[in-house]
CSV table of C-alpha atoms in Angstrom, one decimal:
chain,number,residue,atom,x,y,z
A,6,MET,CA,23.2,-27.5,1.7
A,7,SER,CA,23.3,-25.8,-1.7
A,8,LEU,CA,24.8,-22.3,-2.3
A,9,ILE,CA,21.3,-21.0,-3.0
A,10,ASN,CA,20.0,-22.4,0.4
A,11,VAL,CA,23.0,-20.9,2.2
A,12,LYS,CA,22.3,-17.5,0.7
A,13,SER,CA,18.6,-17.7,1.6
A,14,HIS,CA,19.4,-18.5,5.2
A,15,ILE,CA,22.3,-16.0,5.7
A,16,GLY,CA,20.9,-13.2,3.5
A,17,PRO,CA,18.1,-12.0,5.8
A,18,TYR,CA,20.7,-11.5,8.6
A,19,ILE,CA,22.7,-9.0,6.6
A,20,PRO,CA,21.3,-5.5,7.3
A,21,ASN,CA,20.9,-3.0,4.4
A,22,TRP,CA,23.6,-0.7,5.7
A,23,ILE,CA,26.1,-3.5,5.1
A,24,LYS,CA,24.4,-4.9,2.0
A,25,TYR,CA,24.2,-1.6,0.1
A,26,GLY,CA,27.1,0.4,1.5
A,27,LYS,CA,27.8,4.1,1.0
A,28,TYR,CA,24.9,4.8,-1.4
A,29,TYR,CA,22.4,3.5,1.1
A,30,HIS,CA,24.1,5.5,3.9
A,31,ASP,CA,23.9,8.7,1.8
A,32,VAL,CA,20.2,8.2,1.0
A,33,LEU,CA,19.3,7.4,4.7
A,34,SER,CA,21.3,10.4,5.9
A,35,GLY,CA,19.4,12.6,3.4
A,36,ILE,CA,16.1,11.3,4.7
A,37,TYR,CA,17.0,12.1,8.3
A,38,LYS,CA,18.2,15.6,7.4
A,39,TYR,CA,14.9,16.3,5.6
A,40,HIS,CA,12.8,15.3,8.5
A,41,ALA,CA,14.9,17.5,10.8
A,42,LEU,CA,13.8,20.6,8.7
A,43,ASN,CA,11.0,22.9,9.8
A,44,ASN,CA,7.9,23.2,7.7
A,45,GLU,CA,9.0,26.2,5.6
A,46,GLU,CA,12.4,24.6,5.0
A,47,LYS,CA,10.6,21.3,3.9
A,48,LYS,CA,8.4,23.3,1.5
A,49,ILE,CA,11.4,24.9,-0.2
A,50,TYR,CA,13.3,21.7,-0.4
A,51,ILE,CA,10.3,19.7,-1.8
A,52,GLN,CA,9.7,22.5,-4.3
A,53,SER,CA,13.3,22.3,-5.6
A,54,ARG,CA,13.1,18.5,-5.9
A,55,VAL,CA,9.8,18.6,-7.7
A,56,LEU,CA,10.8,21.2,-10.3
A,57,LYS,CA,14.1,19.5,-10.9
A,58,LYS,CA,12.4,16.1,-11.4
A,59,VAL,CA,9.8,17.6,-13.9
A,60,CYS,CA,12.4,19.4,-15.9
A,61,GLN,CA,14.6,16.2,-16.0
A,62,ALA,CA,11.7,14.2,-17.4
A,63,TYR,CA,10.9,16.9,-20.0
A,64,ASP,CA,14.5,17.2,-21.1
A,65,ASN,CA,15.4,13.6,-21.1
A,66,THR,CA,12.4,11.5,-22.0
A,67,LEU,CA,10.6,11.4,-25.4
A,68,PHE,CA,7.3,10.8,-23.8
A,69,TYR,CA,7.1,13.9,-21.5
A,70,ASN,CA,8.9,16.1,-24.0
A,71,ARG,CA,6.2,15.3,-26.6
A,72,LEU,CA,3.3,15.4,-24.1
A,73,TYR,CA,4.2,18.8,-22.7
A,74,LYS,CA,4.9,20.3,-26.1
A,75,GLU,CA,1.6,19.1,-27.4
A,76,ASN,CA,0.0,20.9,-24.5
A,77,ASN,CA,2.1,24.1,-25.0
A,78,ILE,CA,3.8,23.7,-21.6
A,79,ASN,CA,7.4,24.3,-20.7
A,80,PRO,CA,8.1,23.2,-17.1
A,81,HIS,CA,11.3,25.3,-17.0
A,82,SER,CA,8.9,28.3,-16.6
A,83,PHE,CA,7.4,26.8,-13.4
A,84,LYS,CA,8.1,28.8,-10.2
A,85,GLU,CA,6.6,26.5,-7.5
A,86,ALA,CA,5.4,22.9,-7.0
A,87,GLY,CA,1.8,24.0,-7.3
A,88,ASP,CA,2.4,24.8,-11.0
A,89,LEU,CA,2.3,21.0,-11.6
A,90,LYS,CA,-1.5,21.5,-11.9
A,91,TYR,CA,-0.9,22.7,-15.4
A,92,LEU,CA,0.6,19.4,-16.4
A,93,PRO,CA,-1.6,16.5,-17.8
A,94,ILE,CA,-2.3,13.6,-15.5
A,95,ILE,CA,-0.9,10.3,-16.8
A,96,SER,CA,-2.4,6.8,-16.3
A,97,LYS,CA,-1.4,3.2,-16.2
A,98,ALA,CA,-2.4,3.0,-19.9
A,99,ASP,CA,0.1,5.7,-20.8
A,100,ILE,CA,2.9,3.7,-19.2
A,101,ILE,CA,1.9,0.5,-21.0
A,102,THR,CA,1.7,2.1,-24.4
A,103,ASN,CA,4.8,4.3,-24.0
A,104,ILE,CA,7.1,2.2,-22.0
A,105,ASP,CA,10.3,2.7,-23.9
A,106,GLU,CA,9.8,6.5,-24.3
A,107,LEU,CA,9.4,6.8,-20.5
A,108,ILE,CA,12.9,5.7,-19.8
A,109,ILE,CA,15.4,8.6,-19.3
A,110,GLU,CA,17.9,8.9,-22.2
A,111,GLY,CA,21.3,7.4,-21.3
A,112,PHE,CA,20.0,4.4,-19.4
A,113,ASN,CA,20.6,1.0,-21.0
A,114,LYS,CA,17.3,-0.8,-20.8
A,115,LYS,CA,19.0,-4.2,-20.9
A,116,LYS,CA,20.9,-3.3,-17.7
A,117,LEU,CA,17.8,-2.2,-15.8
A,118,LEU,CA,15.6,-4.5,-13.6
A,119,CYS,CA,12.2,-5.1,-15.2
A,120,ALA,CA,9.2,-6.1,-13.0
A,121,ASN,CA,5.7,-6.8,-14.3
A,122,THR,CA,2.8,-6.0,-12.1
A,123,GLY,CA,-0.8,-6.9,-12.8
A,124,GLY,CA,-2.9,-4.2,-11.0
A,125,SER,CA,-6.6,-4.0,-10.6
A,126,THR,CA,-7.4,-4.5,-14.3
A,127,GLY,CA,-5.1,-7.5,-14.8
A,128,ASN,CA,-3.1,-5.8,-17.6
A,129,PRO,CA,0.6,-6.4,-17.1
A,130,LEU,CA,2.4,-3.1,-16.3
A,131,PRO,CA,6.2,-3.3,-17.0
A,132,LEU,CA,8.3,-1.2,-14.7
A,133,TYR,CA,12.0,-0.5,-15.2
A,134,ARG,CA,14.0,0.2,-12.1
A,135,SER,CA,17.7,0.6,-11.3
A,136,LYS,CA,19.6,-0.8,-8.3
A,137,HIS,CA,19.9,2.7,-6.9
A,138,GLU,CA,16.1,3.2,-7.0
A,139,MET,CA,15.6,0.0,-5.1
A,140,ILE,CA,18.2,1.1,-2.5
A,141,HIS,CA,16.2,4.3,-2.2
A,142,GLU,CA,13.1,2.2,-1.5
A,143,PHE,CA,14.9,0.2,1.2
A,144,ALA,CA,16.2,3.3,2.9
A,145,TYR,CA,12.8,4.9,3.2
A,146,LEU,CA,11.3,1.7,4.6
A,147,ASP,CA,14.1,1.3,7.1
A,148,PHE,CA,13.6,4.9,8.2
A,149,HIS,CA,10.0,4.5,8.9
A,150,LEU,CA,10.5,1.1,10.6
A,151,SER,CA,13.1,2.7,12.8
A,152,LYS,CA,10.3,5.2,14.0
A,153,LEU,CA,8.1,2.2,14.7
A,154,PHE,CA,10.8,0.4,16.7
A,155,GLY,CA,11.7,3.7,18.5
A,156,GLY,CA,15.2,4.0,17.1
A,157,TYR,CA,17.4,2.7,14.2
A,158,SER,CA,18.6,-0.8,14.6
A,159,TRP,CA,22.0,-1.9,13.3
A,160,VAL,CA,21.0,-5.6,13.4
A,161,ASN,CA,18.1,-7.1,11.5
A,162,LYS,CA,15.2,-8.1,13.8
A,163,LYS,CA,13.6,-11.5,13.8
A,164,LYS,CA,10.6,-11.1,11.5
A,165,LEU,CA,7.4,-13.2,10.9
A,166,ILE,CA,6.3,-12.9,7.3
A,167,LEU,CA,2.6,-13.8,6.9
A,168,ARG,CA,1.4,-13.7,3.3
A,169,GLY,CA,-1.2,-15.5,1.3
A,170,ASN,CA,1.3,-17.3,-0.9
A,171,THR,CA,2.7,-20.6,0.1
A,172,TYR,CA,6.3,-21.6,0.6
A,173,LYS,CA,6.8,-24.9,-1.3
A,174,GLY,CA,3.6,-26.3,0.2
A,175,GLU,CA,4.8,-25.8,3.8
A,176,VAL,CA,2.7,-24.0,6.3
A,177,ILE,CA,5.7,-22.6,8.2
A,178,LYS,CA,9.4,-22.3,7.3
A,179,GLN,CA,12.4,-20.5,8.8
A,180,LEU,CA,14.8,-18.7,6.5
A,181,GLY,CA,17.5,-17.1,8.6
A,182,CYS,CA,16.0,-14.4,10.8
A,183,ASN,CA,12.7,-14.6,8.8
A,184,LEU,CA,9.9,-17.1,9.7
A,185,ILE,CA,7.6,-17.6,6.7
A,186,VAL,CA,4.0,-18.6,7.4
A,187,SER,CA,1.4,-19.3,4.7
A,188,SER,CA,-2.0,-17.8,5.6
A,189,GLN,CA,-3.5,-20.0,2.9
A,190,LEU,CA,-2.4,-23.1,4.8
A,191,ILE,CA,-3.0,-22.2,8.4
A,192,SER,CA,-6.2,-23.7,9.7
A,193,GLU,CA,-8.0,-25.1,12.7
A,194,ASP,CA,-6.0,-28.3,12.3
A,195,ASN,CA,-2.5,-26.7,12.5
A,196,ILE,CA,-2.9,-23.4,14.3
A,197,GLU,CA,-1.7,-24.7,17.7
A,198,TYR,CA,1.5,-26.1,16.0
A,199,VAL,CA,2.0,-22.7,14.1
A,200,VAL,CA,1.6,-20.7,17.3
A,201,GLU,CA,4.0,-23.0,19.1
A,202,LYS,CA,6.6,-22.4,16.4
A,203,ILE,CA,6.1,-18.6,16.4
A,204,THR,CA,6.4,-18.5,20.1
A,205,GLU,CA,9.7,-20.4,20.0
A,206,PHE,CA,11.0,-18.1,17.3
A,207,LYS,CA,10.1,-14.9,19.3
A,208,PRO,CA,9.7,-12.5,16.3
A,209,SER,CA,10.0,-8.7,17.0
A,210,LEU,CA,8.0,-7.8,13.9
A,211,ILE,CA,5.2,-9.4,11.9
A,212,HIS,CA,4.8,-8.2,8.3
A,213,ALA,CA,1.5,-9.3,6.7
A,214,TYR,CA,-1.2,-8.6,4.3
A,215,PRO,CA,-4.2,-7.3,6.3
A,216,SER,CA,-6.4,-10.2,5.2
A,217,SER,CA,-3.7,-12.7,6.3
A,218,LEU,CA,-3.3,-11.0,9.6
A,219,MET,CA,-7.1,-11.0,10.2
A,220,LYS,CA,-7.2,-14.7,9.4
A,221,LEU,CA,-4.5,-15.4,12.0
A,222,ILE,CA,-6.3,-13.3,14.6
A,223,ASP,CA,-9.6,-15.1,14.0
A,224,LEU,CA,-7.9,-18.5,14.5
A,225,LEU,CA,-6.3,-17.2,17.7
A,226,PHE,CA,-9.8,-16.1,19.0
A,227,THR,CA,-11.6,-19.3,18.1
A,228,ASN,CA,-9.0,-21.5,19.6
A,229,ASP,CA,-8.3,-19.4,22.7
A,230,LEU,CA,-4.6,-19.0,21.8
A,231,LYS,CA,-2.3,-16.0,22.5
A,232,LEU,CA,0.6,-14.4,20.7
A,233,ASN,CA,2.7,-11.4,21.8
A,234,ILE,CA,4.5,-9.7,18.9
A,235,PRO,CA,5.8,-6.2,19.7
A,236,TYR,CA,5.4,-4.6,16.2
A,237,VAL,CA,3.1,-5.2,13.3
A,238,LEU,CA,3.6,-3.9,9.7
A,239,THR,CA,0.8,-4.3,7.2
A,240,SER,CA,0.8,-3.3,3.5
A,241,SER,CA,-0.6,-4.0,0.0
A,242,GLU,CA,-4.3,-4.1,1.0
A,243,VAL,CA,-6.9,-1.6,2.4
A,244,ILE,CA,-7.2,-2.0,6.2
A,245,THR,CA,-9.7,-0.3,8.4
A,246,GLN,CA,-8.8,1.5,11.6
A,247,GLN,CA,-11.0,-1.0,13.5
A,248,GLN,CA,-8.9,-3.9,12.2
A,249,ILE,CA,-5.7,-2.0,13.1
A,250,ASN,CA,-7.0,-1.5,16.7
A,251,LEU,CA,-8.1,-5.2,16.9
A,252,ALA,CA,-4.6,-6.4,15.8
A,253,SER,CA,-2.9,-4.1,18.3
A,254,ARG,CA,-5.1,-5.4,21.2
A,255,VAL,CA,-4.8,-9.1,20.3
A,256,LEU,CA,-1.1,-9.1,19.7
A,257,ASN,CA,-0.2,-6.5,22.3
A,258,SER,CA,1.7,-4.6,19.6
A,259,LYS,CA,2.4,-1.2,17.9
A,260,HIS,CA,1.0,-1.1,14.4
A,261,LEU,CA,2.3,0.6,11.2
A,262,ASP,CA,0.2,0.4,8.0
A,263,LEU,CA,2.0,1.3,4.8
A,264,TYR,CA,0.2,2.6,1.8
A,265,GLY,CA,2.0,2.5,-1.5
A,266,ASN,CA,1.7,0.9,-4.9
A,267,SER,CA,3.6,-1.4,-7.2
A,268,GLU,CA,4.8,1.6,-9.2
A,269,HIS,CA,6.6,2.9,-6.1
A,270,SER,CA,5.1,6.4,-6.9
A,271,VAL,CA,3.6,7.2,-3.5
A,272,LEU,CA,4.1,6.4,0.2
A,273,ALA,CA,1.9,7.1,3.2
A,274,LEU,CA,2.2,5.8,6.8
A,275,ASN,CA,-0.4,5.2,9.4
A,276,TYR,CA,1.2,5.2,12.9
A,277,SER,CA,-1.7,6.4,15.0
A,278,GLY,CA,-5.0,6.7,13.1
A,279,SER,CA,-4.3,8.7,9.9
A,280,TYR,CA,-2.2,8.4,6.8
A,281,GLU,CA,0.7,10.9,6.5
A,282,PHE,CA,2.2,11.1,3.0
A,283,ASP,CA,6.0,11.2,2.8
A,284,MET,CA,6.4,14.2,0.5
A,285,ASN,CA,10.1,13.6,0.3
A,286,TYR,CA,9.4,10.2,-1.3
A,287,ALA,CA,6.8,11.5,-3.7
A,288,TYR,CA,5.0,14.8,-4.3
A,289,THR,CA,1.4,13.8,-3.7
A,290,GLU,CA,-1.7,15.8,-4.7
A,291,PHE,CA,-5.3,15.3,-3.6
A,292,ASN,CA,-7.2,16.0,-6.8
A,293,HIS,CA,-11.0,15.8,-6.8
A,294,GLY,CA,-11.1,12.5,-5.0
A,295,LYS,CA,-8.1,11.0,-6.8
A,296,ILE,CA,-4.6,10.5,-5.4
A,297,ILE,CA,-2.0,11.9,-7.9
A,298,SER,CA,1.7,11.5,-7.3
A,299,THR,CA,5.0,12.6,-8.8
A,300,LYS,CA,7.8,10.2,-8.0
A,301,LEU,CA,10.9,11.7,-6.4
A,302,LEU,CA,13.0,8.6,-6.1
A,303,ASN,CA,16.1,8.3,-8.2
A,304,SER,CA,14.5,6.4,-11.0
A,305,PRO,CA,15.2,5.7,-14.6
A,306,MET,CA,11.4,5.9,-15.3
A,307,PRO,CA,10.0,9.1,-13.9
A,308,LEU,CA,6.3,9.2,-13.1
A,309,ILE,CA,5.0,12.8,-13.2
A,310,ARG,CA,1.4,13.5,-12.0
A,311,TYR,CA,0.5,9.8,-12.1
A,312,ASP,CA,-3.0,8.7,-11.3
A,313,CYS,CA,-2.4,6.1,-8.6
A,314,GLY,CA,-5.9,4.6,-9.1
A,315,ASP,CA,-7.0,5.0,-5.5
A,316,ILE,CA,-9.7,7.2,-4.1
A,317,TYR,CA,-10.2,9.3,-1.0
A,318,LEU,CA,-13.2,11.1,0.3
A,319,GLU,CA,-13.1,14.9,0.8
A,320,THR,CA,-14.4,14.4,4.3
A,321,LYS,CA,-11.3,12.3,5.2
A,322,VAL,CA,-8.8,15.1,4.3
A,323,LEU,CA,-7.0,16.3,7.5
A,324,ILE,CA,-4.2,18.4,6.1
A,325,ASN,CA,-3.7,19.5,2.5
A,326,ARG,CA,-0.6,21.7,2.2
A,327,GLU,CA,2.3,21.6,-0.3
A,328,ASP,CA,4.7,20.3,2.4
A,329,GLU,CA,2.2,18.0,4.2
A,330,ARG,CA,-0.8,15.9,3.1
A,331,LYS,CA,-2.7,13.7,5.5
A,332,LEU,CA,-5.9,11.6,5.2
A,333,LEU,CA,-8.0,10.0,7.9
A,334,SER,CA,-8.4,6.9,5.6
A,335,ILE,CA,-7.7,5.8,2.0
A,336,GLY,CA,-10.4,4.2,0.0
A,337,GLY,CA,-10.4,1.4,-2.5
A,338,ARG,CA,-9.5,1.4,-6.2
A,339,ILE,CA,-11.1,3.9,-8.5
A,340,THR,CA,-12.3,1.0,-10.6
A,341,GLU,CA,-14.4,-0.6,-7.8
A,342,TYR,CA,-18.1,-0.1,-8.3
A,343,ILE,CA,-21.3,-2.0,-7.7
A,344,TYR,CA,-24.6,-1.4,-9.5
A,345,ASP,CA,-28.1,-0.7,-8.0
A,346,LEU,CA,-31.4,-1.8,-9.4
A,347,ASP,CA,-31.4,1.0,-12.0
A,348,ASN,CA,-27.9,0.1,-13.1
A,349,ASN,CA,-26.3,3.2,-11.5
A,350,LYS,CA,-22.7,2.9,-10.5
A,351,LEU,CA,-22.0,3.1,-6.8
A,352,PRO,CA,-18.3,3.6,-5.8
A,353,ILE,CA,-17.3,1.2,-3.0
A,354,VAL,CA,-15.1,3.8,-1.3
A,355,SER,CA,-18.1,6.0,-0.4
A,356,LEU,CA,-20.8,3.3,0.0
A,357,ILE,CA,-18.7,1.1,2.3
A,358,TYR,CA,-15.5,2.6,3.5
A,359,GLY,CA,-16.9,6.1,3.9
A,360,GLN,CA,-19.7,5.0,6.4
A,361,HIS,CA,-19.8,4.0,10.0
A,362,TYR,CA,-21.3,0.5,10.0
A,363,GLU,CA,-21.7,-1.4,13.3
A,364,PHE,CA,-20.5,-4.6,11.7
A,365,PHE,CA,-17.0,-3.1,11.2
A,366,ASP,CA,-16.5,-3.6,15.0
A,367,ALA,CA,-18.0,-7.0,15.1
A,368,VAL,CA,-16.0,-8.8,12.4
A,369,SER,CA,-12.3,-9.5,11.9
A,370,ASP,CA,-12.4,-9.3,8.1
A,371,PHE,CA,-14.9,-9.1,5.2
A,372,SER,CA,-15.2,-9.2,1.4
A,373,LEU,CA,-17.9,-8.0,-0.9
A,374,VAL,CA,-19.7,-10.2,-3.4
A,375,HIS,CA,-21.7,-8.5,-6.2
A,376,ASN,CA,-23.1,-10.7,-8.9
A,377,ILE,CA,-26.6,-9.2,-9.4
A,378,CYS,CA,-27.6,-5.5,-9.9
A,379,GLY,CA,-29.2,-4.2,-6.8
A,380,SER,CA,-27.7,-6.9,-4.5
A,381,LEU,CA,-24.6,-6.9,-2.3
A,382,ILE,CA,-23.4,-9.8,-0.1
A,383,VAL,CA,-20.9,-9.2,2.7
A,384,GLU,CA,-18.9,-12.4,3.4
A,385,TYR,CA,-17.4,-12.0,6.9
A,386,ILE,CA,-15.2,-13.7,9.4
A,387,SER,CA,-16.1,-13.6,13.0
A,388,SER,CA,-16.2,-15.8,16.1
A,389,GLU,CA,-20.0,-15.3,16.2
A,390,VAL,CA,-22.8,-14.7,13.8
A,391,LEU,CA,-23.6,-11.0,13.3
A,392,SER,CA,-26.4,-9.7,15.6
A,393,ASP,CA,-29.7,-8.5,14.1
A,394,SER,CA,-28.9,-5.0,15.2
A,395,CYS,CA,-25.7,-4.9,13.2
A,396,ILE,CA,-27.5,-6.2,10.1
A,397,LEU,CA,-30.3,-3.8,10.5
A,398,ASN,CA,-27.9,-0.9,11.0
A,399,ALA,CA,-26.2,-1.7,7.6
A,400,GLN,CA,-29.5,-2.1,5.8
A,401,ILE,CA,-30.7,1.3,7.1
A,402,ILE,CA,-27.5,3.0,6.0
A,403,VAL,CA,-27.5,1.4,2.5
A,404,ASN,CA,-31.2,2.1,2.0
A,405,GLU,CA,-30.7,5.8,2.8
A,406,ILE,CA,-27.7,6.1,0.5
A,407,THR,CA,-29.3,4.2,-2.5
A,408,ASN,CA,-33.0,5.2,-2.0
A,409,ASN,CA,-33.9,1.5,-1.4
A,410,LYS,CA,-32.3,0.4,-4.7
A,411,LEU,CA,-29.7,-1.9,-3.2
A,412,SER,CA,-30.1,-4.7,-0.8
A,413,ILE,CA,-27.3,-5.9,1.6
A,414,SER,CA,-27.0,-9.3,3.2
A,415,PHE,CA,-24.4,-11.1,5.2
A,416,ILE,CA,-22.9,-14.6,5.1
A,417,LYS,CA,-20.4,-15.9,7.8
A,418,VAL,CA,-17.5,-17.7,6.2
A,419,ASP,CA,-14.4,-19.5,7.5
A,420,SER,CA,-11.9,-17.7,5.2
A,421,MET,CA,-11.6,-14.9,2.7
A,422,ARG,CA,-11.5,-15.5,-1.0
A,423,ILE,CA,-7.9,-15.3,-2.2
A,424,LYS,CA,-6.6,-14.0,-5.6
A,425,THR,CA,-3.8,-15.7,-7.5
A,426,ASN,CA,-1.3,-13.2,-6.1
A,427,GLY,CA,-2.1,-14.3,-2.5
A,428,LYS,CA,-4.1,-11.1,-1.7
A,429,LYS,CA,-7.6,-11.0,-0.5
A,430,ALA,CA,-10.4,-10.5,-3.1
A,431,SER,CA,-12.0,-7.5,-1.5
A,432,LEU,CA,-14.6,-7.3,-4.2
A,433,VAL,CA,-15.8,-10.3,-6.1
A,434,SER,CA,-18.0,-9.4,-9.1
A,435,VAL,CA,-19.1,-10.6,-12.5
A,436,TYR,CA,-18.9,-7.0,-13.8
A,437,ASP,CA,-16.0,-5.4,-15.5
A,438,TYR,CA,-14.8,-2.0,-14.4
A,439,ASP,CA,-13.8,0.9,-16.6
């Protein structure tokens, strides 16, 4: 066995508290101390961190120094976190066009880790990160996983990783305490073999894209197979509460859905039916339907009042205080629209995710196909064809919202369409989005 193979098998067994040493311990300790504070103490602490982060960006980056001076703003005069409302909101385009000027002076770009992420528009977004920032990220994830597990674990749990991407063409492969399963390759032909291997492995946790998880659940249903996995962690895609409830029932598990983005500028957790934003990770604002975040991680590339690109509905806001933000649900990307017969834009977040359709409870997963103005097709996975009442319910709701200018129809499929990055194509359309 090569050295690389040895590392890939042994590496997953090494917990982060050993792998990252004192710095990791200090970060994790700080997270626990923050969550032990009362609400007023949290508000004061967050305010201090936010004002310090904004002033650091202003004093030590060319981009923010120029931007704020152009707008006649000096963040050193700010008294509270709410004063961030006076700062301009930045976008993905601002990052792409000012990448070097966003790095804090004193950091050597050549020694930083650079990752490129596509995002909804497909334009590559370069992100520079330090090792310390990544350790911050691991510490926050471990903290929230410890809440899911009911206590911090000093030993890595056996984990089933279910993603759209393949592992060298193999449907299932064990790497140390991780069992990798390709949702692209699982099928009616091999599902019994996959379930047998998962059962033998006895994972404590499954980490999956929601679409990959729903495909597994559908195959379990149709083949009358069972799995018991104590904990489920989903991330990277929008998941409905109905899907969370379904996964919990089928796998007899506790479920944690993690909302974040590739920029690591925001973090929210859904343990029990709503998304609570970790304000110690990022200062998050609900701004006229847009999620805006100020990154508080120890990062060489500060993101101040960054438009995350995701939408929420005002009716879904549960708590909106400086020390606590909570949403009932988070919608899709701001760029996701369909067009009615009059070529009017209709945001997916309000047309689909903001409604109470009966078909949500009857399907395990669905995608939207929009290739003609005034027409929307829902491709869905289910053990049975949708009932006439489910279809009629959807048609009535859509007709009321669009004044009969959009038709909706349904097609049962065997699997969801998958993008090149392995994620589900939640909206398939010939139209470009601004």
